[in-house]
PDB file of C-alpha atoms in Angstrom:
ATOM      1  CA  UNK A 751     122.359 123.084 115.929  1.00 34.00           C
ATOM      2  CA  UNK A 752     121.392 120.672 112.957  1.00 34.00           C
ATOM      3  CA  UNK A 753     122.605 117.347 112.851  1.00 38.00           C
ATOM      4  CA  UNK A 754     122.156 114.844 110.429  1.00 41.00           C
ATOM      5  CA  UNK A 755     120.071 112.148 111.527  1.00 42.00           C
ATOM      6  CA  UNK A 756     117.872 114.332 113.407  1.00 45.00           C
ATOM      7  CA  UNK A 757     114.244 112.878 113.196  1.00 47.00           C
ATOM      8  CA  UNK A 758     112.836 115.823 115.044  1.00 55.00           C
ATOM      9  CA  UNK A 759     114.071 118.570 112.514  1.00 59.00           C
ATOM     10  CA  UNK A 760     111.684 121.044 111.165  1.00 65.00           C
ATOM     11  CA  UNK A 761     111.592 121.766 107.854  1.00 65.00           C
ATOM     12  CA  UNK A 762     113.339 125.733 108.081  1.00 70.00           C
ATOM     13  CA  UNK A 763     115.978 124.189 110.225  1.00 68.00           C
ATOM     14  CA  UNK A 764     116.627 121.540 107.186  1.00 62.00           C
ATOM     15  CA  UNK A 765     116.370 124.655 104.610  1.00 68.00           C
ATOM     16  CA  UNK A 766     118.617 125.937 106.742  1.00 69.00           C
ATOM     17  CA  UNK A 767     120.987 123.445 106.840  1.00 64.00           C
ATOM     18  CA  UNK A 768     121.093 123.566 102.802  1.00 63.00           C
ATOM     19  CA  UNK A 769     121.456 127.235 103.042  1.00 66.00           C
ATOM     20  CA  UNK A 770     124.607 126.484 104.696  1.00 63.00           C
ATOM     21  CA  UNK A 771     125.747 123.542 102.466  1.00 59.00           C
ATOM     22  CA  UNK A 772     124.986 125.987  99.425  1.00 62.00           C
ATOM     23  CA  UNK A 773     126.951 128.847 101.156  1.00 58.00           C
ATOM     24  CA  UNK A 774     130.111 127.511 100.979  1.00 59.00           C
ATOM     25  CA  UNK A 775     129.822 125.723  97.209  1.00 60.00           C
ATOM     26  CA  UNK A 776     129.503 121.840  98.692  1.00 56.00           C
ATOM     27  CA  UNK A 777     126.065 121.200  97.444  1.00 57.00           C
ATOM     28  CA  UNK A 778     126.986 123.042  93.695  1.00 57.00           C
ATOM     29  CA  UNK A 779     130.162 120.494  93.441  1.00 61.00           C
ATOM     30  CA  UNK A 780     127.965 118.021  92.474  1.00 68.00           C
ATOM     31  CA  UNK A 781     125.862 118.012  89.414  1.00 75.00           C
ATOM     32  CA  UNK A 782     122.802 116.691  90.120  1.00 87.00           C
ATOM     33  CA  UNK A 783     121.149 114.224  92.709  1.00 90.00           C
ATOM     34  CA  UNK A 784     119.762 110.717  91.897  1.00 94.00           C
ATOM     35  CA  UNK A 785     118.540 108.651  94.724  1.00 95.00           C
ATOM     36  CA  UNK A 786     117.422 104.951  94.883  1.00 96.00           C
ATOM     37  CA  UNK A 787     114.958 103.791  97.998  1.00 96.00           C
ATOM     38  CA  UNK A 788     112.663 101.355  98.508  1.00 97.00           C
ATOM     39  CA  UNK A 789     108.861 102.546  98.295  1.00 97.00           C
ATOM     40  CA  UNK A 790     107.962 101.873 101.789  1.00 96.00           C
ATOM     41  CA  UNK A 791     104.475 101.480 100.391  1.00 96.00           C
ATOM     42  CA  UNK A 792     102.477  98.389  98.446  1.00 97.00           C
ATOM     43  CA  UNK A 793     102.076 100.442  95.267  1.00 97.00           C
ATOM     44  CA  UNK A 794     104.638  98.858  92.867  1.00 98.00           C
ATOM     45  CA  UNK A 795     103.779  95.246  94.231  1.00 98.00           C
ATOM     46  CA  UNK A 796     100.494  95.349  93.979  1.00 98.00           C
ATOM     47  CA  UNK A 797     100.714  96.786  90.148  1.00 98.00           C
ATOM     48  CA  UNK A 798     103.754  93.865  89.479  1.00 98.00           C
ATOM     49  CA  UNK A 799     106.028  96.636  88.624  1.00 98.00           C
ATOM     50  CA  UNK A 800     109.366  96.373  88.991  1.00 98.00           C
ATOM     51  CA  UNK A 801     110.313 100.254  89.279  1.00 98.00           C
ATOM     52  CA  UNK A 802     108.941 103.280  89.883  1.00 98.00           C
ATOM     53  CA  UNK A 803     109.874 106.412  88.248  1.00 98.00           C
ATOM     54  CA  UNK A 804     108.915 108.659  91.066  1.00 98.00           C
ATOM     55  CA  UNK A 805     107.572 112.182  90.005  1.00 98.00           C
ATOM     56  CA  UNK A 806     107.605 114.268  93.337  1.00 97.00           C
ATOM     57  CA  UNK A 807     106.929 114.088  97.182  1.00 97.00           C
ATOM     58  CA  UNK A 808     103.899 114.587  98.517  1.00 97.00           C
ATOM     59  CA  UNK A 809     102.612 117.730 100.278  1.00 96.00           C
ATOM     60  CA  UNK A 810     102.252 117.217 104.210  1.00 97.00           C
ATOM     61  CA  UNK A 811     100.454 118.500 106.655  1.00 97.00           C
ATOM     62  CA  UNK A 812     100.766 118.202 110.533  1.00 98.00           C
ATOM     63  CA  UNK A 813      98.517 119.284 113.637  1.00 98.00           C
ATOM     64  CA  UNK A 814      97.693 118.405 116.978  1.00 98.00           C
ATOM     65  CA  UNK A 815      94.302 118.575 118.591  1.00 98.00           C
ATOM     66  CA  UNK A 816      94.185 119.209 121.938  1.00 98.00           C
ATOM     67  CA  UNK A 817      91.334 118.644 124.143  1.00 98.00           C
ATOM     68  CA  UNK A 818      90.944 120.114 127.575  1.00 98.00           C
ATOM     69  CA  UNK A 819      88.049 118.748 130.067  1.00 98.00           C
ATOM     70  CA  UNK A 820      88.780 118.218 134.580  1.00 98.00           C
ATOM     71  CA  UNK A 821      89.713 115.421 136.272  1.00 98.00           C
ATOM     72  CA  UNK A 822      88.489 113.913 139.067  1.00 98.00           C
ATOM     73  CA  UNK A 823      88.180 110.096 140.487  1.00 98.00           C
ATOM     74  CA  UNK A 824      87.199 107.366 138.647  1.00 98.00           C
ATOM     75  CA  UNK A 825      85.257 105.559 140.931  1.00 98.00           C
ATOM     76  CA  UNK A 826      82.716 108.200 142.784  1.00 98.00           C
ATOM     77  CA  UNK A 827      82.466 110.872 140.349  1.00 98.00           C
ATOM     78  CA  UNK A 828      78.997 110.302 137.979  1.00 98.00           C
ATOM     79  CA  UNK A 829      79.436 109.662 134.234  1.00 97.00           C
ATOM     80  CA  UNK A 830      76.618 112.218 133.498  1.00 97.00           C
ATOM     81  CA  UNK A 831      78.819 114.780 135.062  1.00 98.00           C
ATOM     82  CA  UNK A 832      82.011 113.975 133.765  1.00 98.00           C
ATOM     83  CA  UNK A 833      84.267 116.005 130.857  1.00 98.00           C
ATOM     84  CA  UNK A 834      86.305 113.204 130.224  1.00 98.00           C
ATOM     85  CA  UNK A 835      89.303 114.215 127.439  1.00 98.00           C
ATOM     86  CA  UNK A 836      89.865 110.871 125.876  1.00 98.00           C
ATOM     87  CA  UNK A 837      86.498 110.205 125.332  1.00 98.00           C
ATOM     88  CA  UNK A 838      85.743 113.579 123.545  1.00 98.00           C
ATOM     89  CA  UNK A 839      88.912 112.767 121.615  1.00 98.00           C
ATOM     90  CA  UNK A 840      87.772 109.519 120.466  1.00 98.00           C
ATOM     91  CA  UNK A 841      84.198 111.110 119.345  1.00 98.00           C
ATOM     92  CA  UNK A 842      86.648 113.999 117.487  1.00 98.00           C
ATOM     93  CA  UNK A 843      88.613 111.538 115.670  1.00 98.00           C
ATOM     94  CA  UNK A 844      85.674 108.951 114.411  1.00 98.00           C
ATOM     95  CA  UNK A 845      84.028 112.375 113.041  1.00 98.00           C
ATOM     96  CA  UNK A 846      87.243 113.335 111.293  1.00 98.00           C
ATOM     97  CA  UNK A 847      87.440 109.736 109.608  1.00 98.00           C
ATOM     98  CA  UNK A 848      83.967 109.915 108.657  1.00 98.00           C
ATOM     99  CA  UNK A 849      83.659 113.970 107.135  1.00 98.00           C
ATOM    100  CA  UNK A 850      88.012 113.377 105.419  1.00 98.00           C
ATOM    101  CA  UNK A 851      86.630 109.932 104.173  1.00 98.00           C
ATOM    102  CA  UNK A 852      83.301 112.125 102.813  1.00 98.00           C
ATOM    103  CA  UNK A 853      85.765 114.056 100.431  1.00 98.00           C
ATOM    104  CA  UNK A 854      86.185 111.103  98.431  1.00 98.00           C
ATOM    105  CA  UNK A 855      90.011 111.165  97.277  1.00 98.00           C
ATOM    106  CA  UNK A 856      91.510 107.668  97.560  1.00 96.00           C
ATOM    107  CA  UNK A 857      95.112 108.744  97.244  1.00 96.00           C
ATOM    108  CA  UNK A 858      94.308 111.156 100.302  1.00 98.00           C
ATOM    109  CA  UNK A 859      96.163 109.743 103.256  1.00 98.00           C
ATOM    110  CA  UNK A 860      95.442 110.550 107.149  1.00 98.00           C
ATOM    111  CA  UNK A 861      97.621 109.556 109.779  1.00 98.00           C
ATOM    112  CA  UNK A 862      97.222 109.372 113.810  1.00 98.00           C
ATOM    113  CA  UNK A 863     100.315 108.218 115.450  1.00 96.00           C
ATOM    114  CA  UNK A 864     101.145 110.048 118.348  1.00 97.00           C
ATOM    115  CA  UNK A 865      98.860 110.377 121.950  1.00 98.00           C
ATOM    116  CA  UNK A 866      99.625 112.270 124.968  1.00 98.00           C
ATOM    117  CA  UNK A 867      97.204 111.987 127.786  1.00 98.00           C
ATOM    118  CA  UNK A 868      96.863 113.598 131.324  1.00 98.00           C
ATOM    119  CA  UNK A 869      96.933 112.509 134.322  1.00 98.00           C
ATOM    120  CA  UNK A 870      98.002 108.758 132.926  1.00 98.00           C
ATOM    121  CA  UNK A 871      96.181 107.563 135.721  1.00 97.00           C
ATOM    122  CA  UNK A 872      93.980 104.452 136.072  1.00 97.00           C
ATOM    123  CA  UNK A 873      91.939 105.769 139.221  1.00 98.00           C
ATOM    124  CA  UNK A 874      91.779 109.464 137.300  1.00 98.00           C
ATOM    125  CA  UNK A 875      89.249 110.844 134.647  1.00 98.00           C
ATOM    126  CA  UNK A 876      91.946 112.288 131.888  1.00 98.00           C
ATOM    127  CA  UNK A 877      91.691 116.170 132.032  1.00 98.00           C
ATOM    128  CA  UNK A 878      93.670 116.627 128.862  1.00 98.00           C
ATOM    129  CA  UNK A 879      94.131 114.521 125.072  1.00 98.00           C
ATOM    130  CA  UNK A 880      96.071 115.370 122.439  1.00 98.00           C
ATOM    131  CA  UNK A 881      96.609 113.051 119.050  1.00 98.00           C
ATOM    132  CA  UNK A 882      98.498 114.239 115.764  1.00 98.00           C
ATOM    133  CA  UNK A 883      96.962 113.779 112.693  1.00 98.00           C
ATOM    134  CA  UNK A 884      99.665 113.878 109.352  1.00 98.00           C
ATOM    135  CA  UNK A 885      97.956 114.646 106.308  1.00 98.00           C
ATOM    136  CA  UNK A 886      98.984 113.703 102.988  1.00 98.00           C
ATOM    137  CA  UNK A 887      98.072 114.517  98.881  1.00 98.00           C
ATOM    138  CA  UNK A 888      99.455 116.073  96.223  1.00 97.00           C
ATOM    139  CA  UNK A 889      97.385 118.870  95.568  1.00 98.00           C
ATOM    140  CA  UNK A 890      97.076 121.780  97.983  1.00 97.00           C
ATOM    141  CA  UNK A 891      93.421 121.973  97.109  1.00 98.00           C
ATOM    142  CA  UNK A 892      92.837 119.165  98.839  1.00 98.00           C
ATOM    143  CA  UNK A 893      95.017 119.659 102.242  1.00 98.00           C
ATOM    144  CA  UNK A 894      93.303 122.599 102.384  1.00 98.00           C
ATOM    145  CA  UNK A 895      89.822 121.000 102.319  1.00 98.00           C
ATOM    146  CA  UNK A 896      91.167 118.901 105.303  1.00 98.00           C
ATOM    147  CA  UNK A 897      92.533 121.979 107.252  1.00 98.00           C
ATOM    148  CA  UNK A 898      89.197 123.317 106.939  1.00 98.00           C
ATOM    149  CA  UNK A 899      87.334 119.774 108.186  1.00 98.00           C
ATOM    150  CA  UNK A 900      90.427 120.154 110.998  1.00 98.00           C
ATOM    151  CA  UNK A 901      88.783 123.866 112.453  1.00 98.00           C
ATOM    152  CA  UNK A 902      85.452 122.807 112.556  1.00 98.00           C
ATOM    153  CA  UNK A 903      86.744 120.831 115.337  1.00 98.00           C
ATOM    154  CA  UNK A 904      86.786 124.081 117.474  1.00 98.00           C
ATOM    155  CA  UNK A 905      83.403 125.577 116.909  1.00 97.00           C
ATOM    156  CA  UNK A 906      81.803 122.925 119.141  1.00 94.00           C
ATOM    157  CA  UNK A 907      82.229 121.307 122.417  1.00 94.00           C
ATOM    158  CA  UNK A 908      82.896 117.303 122.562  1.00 97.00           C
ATOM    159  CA  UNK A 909      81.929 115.729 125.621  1.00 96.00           C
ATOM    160  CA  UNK A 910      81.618 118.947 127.363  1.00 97.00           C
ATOM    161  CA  UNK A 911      85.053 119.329 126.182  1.00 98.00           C
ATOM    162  CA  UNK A 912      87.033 122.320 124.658  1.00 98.00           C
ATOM    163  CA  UNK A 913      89.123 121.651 121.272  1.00 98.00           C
ATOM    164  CA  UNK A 914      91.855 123.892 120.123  1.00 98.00           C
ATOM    165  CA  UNK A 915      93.372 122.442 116.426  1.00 98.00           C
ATOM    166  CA  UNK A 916      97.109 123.752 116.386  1.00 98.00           C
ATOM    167  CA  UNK A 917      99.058 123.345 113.698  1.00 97.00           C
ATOM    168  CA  UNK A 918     102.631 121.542 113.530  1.00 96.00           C
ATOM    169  CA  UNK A 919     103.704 122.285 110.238  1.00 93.00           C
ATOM    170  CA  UNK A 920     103.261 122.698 106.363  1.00 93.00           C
ATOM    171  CA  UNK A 921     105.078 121.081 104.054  1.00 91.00           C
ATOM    172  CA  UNK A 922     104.696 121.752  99.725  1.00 93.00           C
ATOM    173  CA  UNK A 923     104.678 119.224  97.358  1.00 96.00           C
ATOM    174  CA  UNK A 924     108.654 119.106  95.683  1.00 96.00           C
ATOM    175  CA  UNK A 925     107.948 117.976  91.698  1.00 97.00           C
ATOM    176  CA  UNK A 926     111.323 116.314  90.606  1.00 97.00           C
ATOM    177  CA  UNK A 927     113.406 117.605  87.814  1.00 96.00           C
ATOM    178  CA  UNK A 928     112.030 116.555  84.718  1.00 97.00           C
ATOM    179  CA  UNK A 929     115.221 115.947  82.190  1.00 96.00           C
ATOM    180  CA  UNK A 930     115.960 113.414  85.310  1.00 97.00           C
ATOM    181  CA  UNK A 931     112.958 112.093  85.842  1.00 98.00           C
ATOM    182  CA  UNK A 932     112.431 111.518  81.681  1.00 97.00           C
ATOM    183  CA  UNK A 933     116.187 109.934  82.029  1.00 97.00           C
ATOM    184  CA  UNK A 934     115.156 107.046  84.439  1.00 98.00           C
ATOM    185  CA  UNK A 935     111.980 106.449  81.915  1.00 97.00           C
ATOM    186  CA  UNK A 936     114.337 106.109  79.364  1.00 97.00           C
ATOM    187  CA  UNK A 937     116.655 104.035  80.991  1.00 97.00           C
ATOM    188  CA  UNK A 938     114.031 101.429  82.211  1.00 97.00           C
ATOM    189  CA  UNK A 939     112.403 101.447  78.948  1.00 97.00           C
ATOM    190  CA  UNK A 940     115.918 100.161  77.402  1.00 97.00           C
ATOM    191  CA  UNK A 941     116.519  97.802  80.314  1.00 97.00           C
ATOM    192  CA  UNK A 942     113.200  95.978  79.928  1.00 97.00           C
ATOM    193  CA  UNK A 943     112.096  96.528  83.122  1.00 98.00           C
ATOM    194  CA  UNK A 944     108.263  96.781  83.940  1.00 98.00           C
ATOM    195  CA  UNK A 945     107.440 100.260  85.607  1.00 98.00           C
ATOM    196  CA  UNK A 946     104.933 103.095  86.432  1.00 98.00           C
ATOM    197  CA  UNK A 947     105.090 106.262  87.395  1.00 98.00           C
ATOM    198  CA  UNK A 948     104.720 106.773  91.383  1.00 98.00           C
ATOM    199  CA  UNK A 949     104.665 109.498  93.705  1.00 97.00           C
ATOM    200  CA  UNK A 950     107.010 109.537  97.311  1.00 96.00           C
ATOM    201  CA  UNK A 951     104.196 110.025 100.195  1.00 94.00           C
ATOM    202  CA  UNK A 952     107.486 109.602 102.736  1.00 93.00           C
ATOM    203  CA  UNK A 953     109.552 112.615 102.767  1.00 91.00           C
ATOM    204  CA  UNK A 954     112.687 111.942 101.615  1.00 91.00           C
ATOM    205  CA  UNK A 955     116.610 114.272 102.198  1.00 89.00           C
ATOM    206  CA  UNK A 956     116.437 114.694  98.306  1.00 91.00           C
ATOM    207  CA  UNK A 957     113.197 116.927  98.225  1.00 90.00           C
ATOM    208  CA  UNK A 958     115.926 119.496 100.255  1.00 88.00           C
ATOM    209  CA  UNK A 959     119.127 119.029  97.972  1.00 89.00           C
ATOM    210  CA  UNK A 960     115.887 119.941  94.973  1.00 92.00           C
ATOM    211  CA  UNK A 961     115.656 123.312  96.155  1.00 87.00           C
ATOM    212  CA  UNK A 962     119.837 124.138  95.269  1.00 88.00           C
ATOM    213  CA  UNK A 963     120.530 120.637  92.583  1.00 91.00           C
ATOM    214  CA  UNK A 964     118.382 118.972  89.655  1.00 93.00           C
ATOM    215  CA  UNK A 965     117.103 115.708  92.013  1.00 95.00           C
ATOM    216  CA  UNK A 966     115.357 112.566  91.202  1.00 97.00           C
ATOM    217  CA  UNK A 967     114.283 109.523  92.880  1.00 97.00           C
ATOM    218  CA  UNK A 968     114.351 105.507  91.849  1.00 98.00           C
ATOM    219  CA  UNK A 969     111.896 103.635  93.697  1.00 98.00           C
ATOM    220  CA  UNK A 970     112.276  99.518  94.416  1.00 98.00           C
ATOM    221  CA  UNK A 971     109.151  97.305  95.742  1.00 98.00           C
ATOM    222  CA  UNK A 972     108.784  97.058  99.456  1.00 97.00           C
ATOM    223  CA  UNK A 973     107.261  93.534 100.118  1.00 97.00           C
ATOM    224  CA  UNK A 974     103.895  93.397 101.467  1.00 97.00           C
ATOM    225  CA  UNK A 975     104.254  97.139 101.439  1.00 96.00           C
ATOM    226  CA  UNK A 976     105.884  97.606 104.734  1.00 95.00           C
ATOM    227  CA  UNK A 977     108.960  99.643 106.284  1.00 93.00           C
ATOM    228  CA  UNK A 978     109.640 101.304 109.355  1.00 88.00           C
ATOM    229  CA  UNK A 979     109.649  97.551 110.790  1.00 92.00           C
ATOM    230  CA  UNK A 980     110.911  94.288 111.597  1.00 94.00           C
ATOM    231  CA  UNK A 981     109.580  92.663 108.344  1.00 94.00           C
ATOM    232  CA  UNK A 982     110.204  95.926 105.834  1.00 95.00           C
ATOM    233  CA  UNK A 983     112.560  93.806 103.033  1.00 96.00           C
ATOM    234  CA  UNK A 984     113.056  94.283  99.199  1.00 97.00           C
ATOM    235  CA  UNK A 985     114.776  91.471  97.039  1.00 96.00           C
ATOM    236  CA  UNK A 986     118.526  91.912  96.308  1.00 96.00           C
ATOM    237  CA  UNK A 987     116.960  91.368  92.212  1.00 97.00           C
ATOM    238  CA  UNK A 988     114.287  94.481  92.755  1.00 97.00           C
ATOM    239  CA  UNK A 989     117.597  96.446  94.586  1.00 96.00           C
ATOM    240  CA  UNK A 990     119.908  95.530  91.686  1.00 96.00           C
ATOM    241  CA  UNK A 991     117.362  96.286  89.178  1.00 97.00           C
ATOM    242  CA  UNK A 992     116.847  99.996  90.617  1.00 97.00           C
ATOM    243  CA  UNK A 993     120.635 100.347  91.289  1.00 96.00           C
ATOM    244  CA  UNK A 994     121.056  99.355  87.442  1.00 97.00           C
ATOM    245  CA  UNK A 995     118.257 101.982  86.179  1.00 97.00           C
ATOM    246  CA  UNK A 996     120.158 104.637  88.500  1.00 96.00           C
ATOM    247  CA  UNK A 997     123.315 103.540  86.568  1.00 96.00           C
ATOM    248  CA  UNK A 998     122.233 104.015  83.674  1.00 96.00           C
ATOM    249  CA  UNK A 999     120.026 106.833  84.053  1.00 96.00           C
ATOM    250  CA  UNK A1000     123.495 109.039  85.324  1.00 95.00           C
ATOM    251  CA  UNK A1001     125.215 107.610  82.180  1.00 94.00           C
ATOM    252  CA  UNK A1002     122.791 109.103  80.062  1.00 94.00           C
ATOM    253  CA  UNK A1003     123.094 112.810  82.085  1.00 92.00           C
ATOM    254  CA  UNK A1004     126.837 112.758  81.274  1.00 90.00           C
ATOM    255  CA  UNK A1005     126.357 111.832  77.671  1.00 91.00           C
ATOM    256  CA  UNK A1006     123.244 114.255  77.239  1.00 88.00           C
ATOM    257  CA  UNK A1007     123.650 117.033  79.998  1.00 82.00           C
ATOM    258  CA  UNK A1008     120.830 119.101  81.597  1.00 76.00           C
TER     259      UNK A1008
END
């Protein structure tokens, strides 16, 4: 059962969770969907804008690649001999850096976060590695192009080591509603504020309430660039600066409509 604040929701049991909300008219009560954030990136700042008219979320992509050697003890087995897992993972992932990197798209983004090894032992030669990699880009085209980088990963052995590339899951990219998205242009034009257009690579709960409600997103400067930490901050003037471009930008939906 869904609940809100669930980090570890996939994206059909979120769908699903809409489905619901649209079932019983909750979602269609409301009108439309604006939604003001920080950028949790060091787009804005680094361009001196002061908002970003955000245009869609990015597509996403998530696997795991799993790599399966034998253990055995540290100290008496010989290196010649050895499948070690973390080692064939580490030659994996510097070849994946190097062949992604090769495809030359600078807003393509490439993320490994999560580990698990086995046995966790100091004394033990790991007979298992697995490490996520999170895609990122706007254009299927070029996920694809990764995927494909991703299963080459299988036709070889690494470190005497088998690979098997699973995937996690897909997500498209969700293009914003553009009367909305042409509303908060206006409205920052007639504030003053400087601005640029921006994608959202961090998924966001509005790219779900798109699929049933016109939705739009506001983005504020994140300092230094940073969130999902101690230091993420954004300036109560950037914050009332987006809240006042939201403001206005819903004034000009009620006067104008859809």
């Amino acid at each position: 059962n869904l609940r809100w604040g669930n980090e570890n929701a996939t994206d059909e049991e979120l769908r699903h969770a809409c489905r619901l909300a649209q079932a019983d008219g909750f979602i269609q009560s409301f009108p439309d969907k604006y939604e003001t954030h920080i950028e949790q990136g060091p787009i804005l700042e680094d361009a001196k804008k002061d908002i970003g008219v955000v245009t869609c979320v990015l597509g996403q992509m998530l696997y795991r690649v799993k790599f399966y050697g034998f253990a055995a003890h540290a100290g008496t087995f010989p290196m010649k001999k050895r499948h070690d897992a973390f080692y064939a993972a580490s030659q994996a992932l510097c070849y994946l850096h190097e062949e992604i990197d090769k495809l030359g798209y600078e807003d393509l983004v490439y993320t490994t976060g999560e580990v698990v090894i086995h046995p966790c032992v100091n004394t033990v030669i790991p007979d298992f590695f697995d490490f996520s990699i999170d895609v990122r880009h706007e254009d299927p085209e070029v996920l694809n192009k990764v995927r494909a980088i991703l299963k080459t990963l299988e036709e070889r052995e690494w470190n005497g080591c088998k690979c098997e590339v699973v995937l996690g899951w897909n997500r498209d990219t969700v293009y914003w509603n553009k009367t909305l998205v042409g509303y908060v242009r206006e409205a920052v034009e007639e504030l003053g504020y400087s601005h640029m257009d921006i994608n959202s690579g961090a998924g966001h709960d509005a790219q779900y309430i798109s699929y049933m409600i016109p939705t739009t997103m506001i983005f504020a400067p994140s300092e230094k660039g940073l969130s999902h930490c101690e230091p993420e901050h954004t300036s109560d003037e950037l914050c009332t600066k987006a809240a006042s471009v939201m403001l206005n930008a819903v004034l000009k939906l009620d006067e104008k409509g859809m």
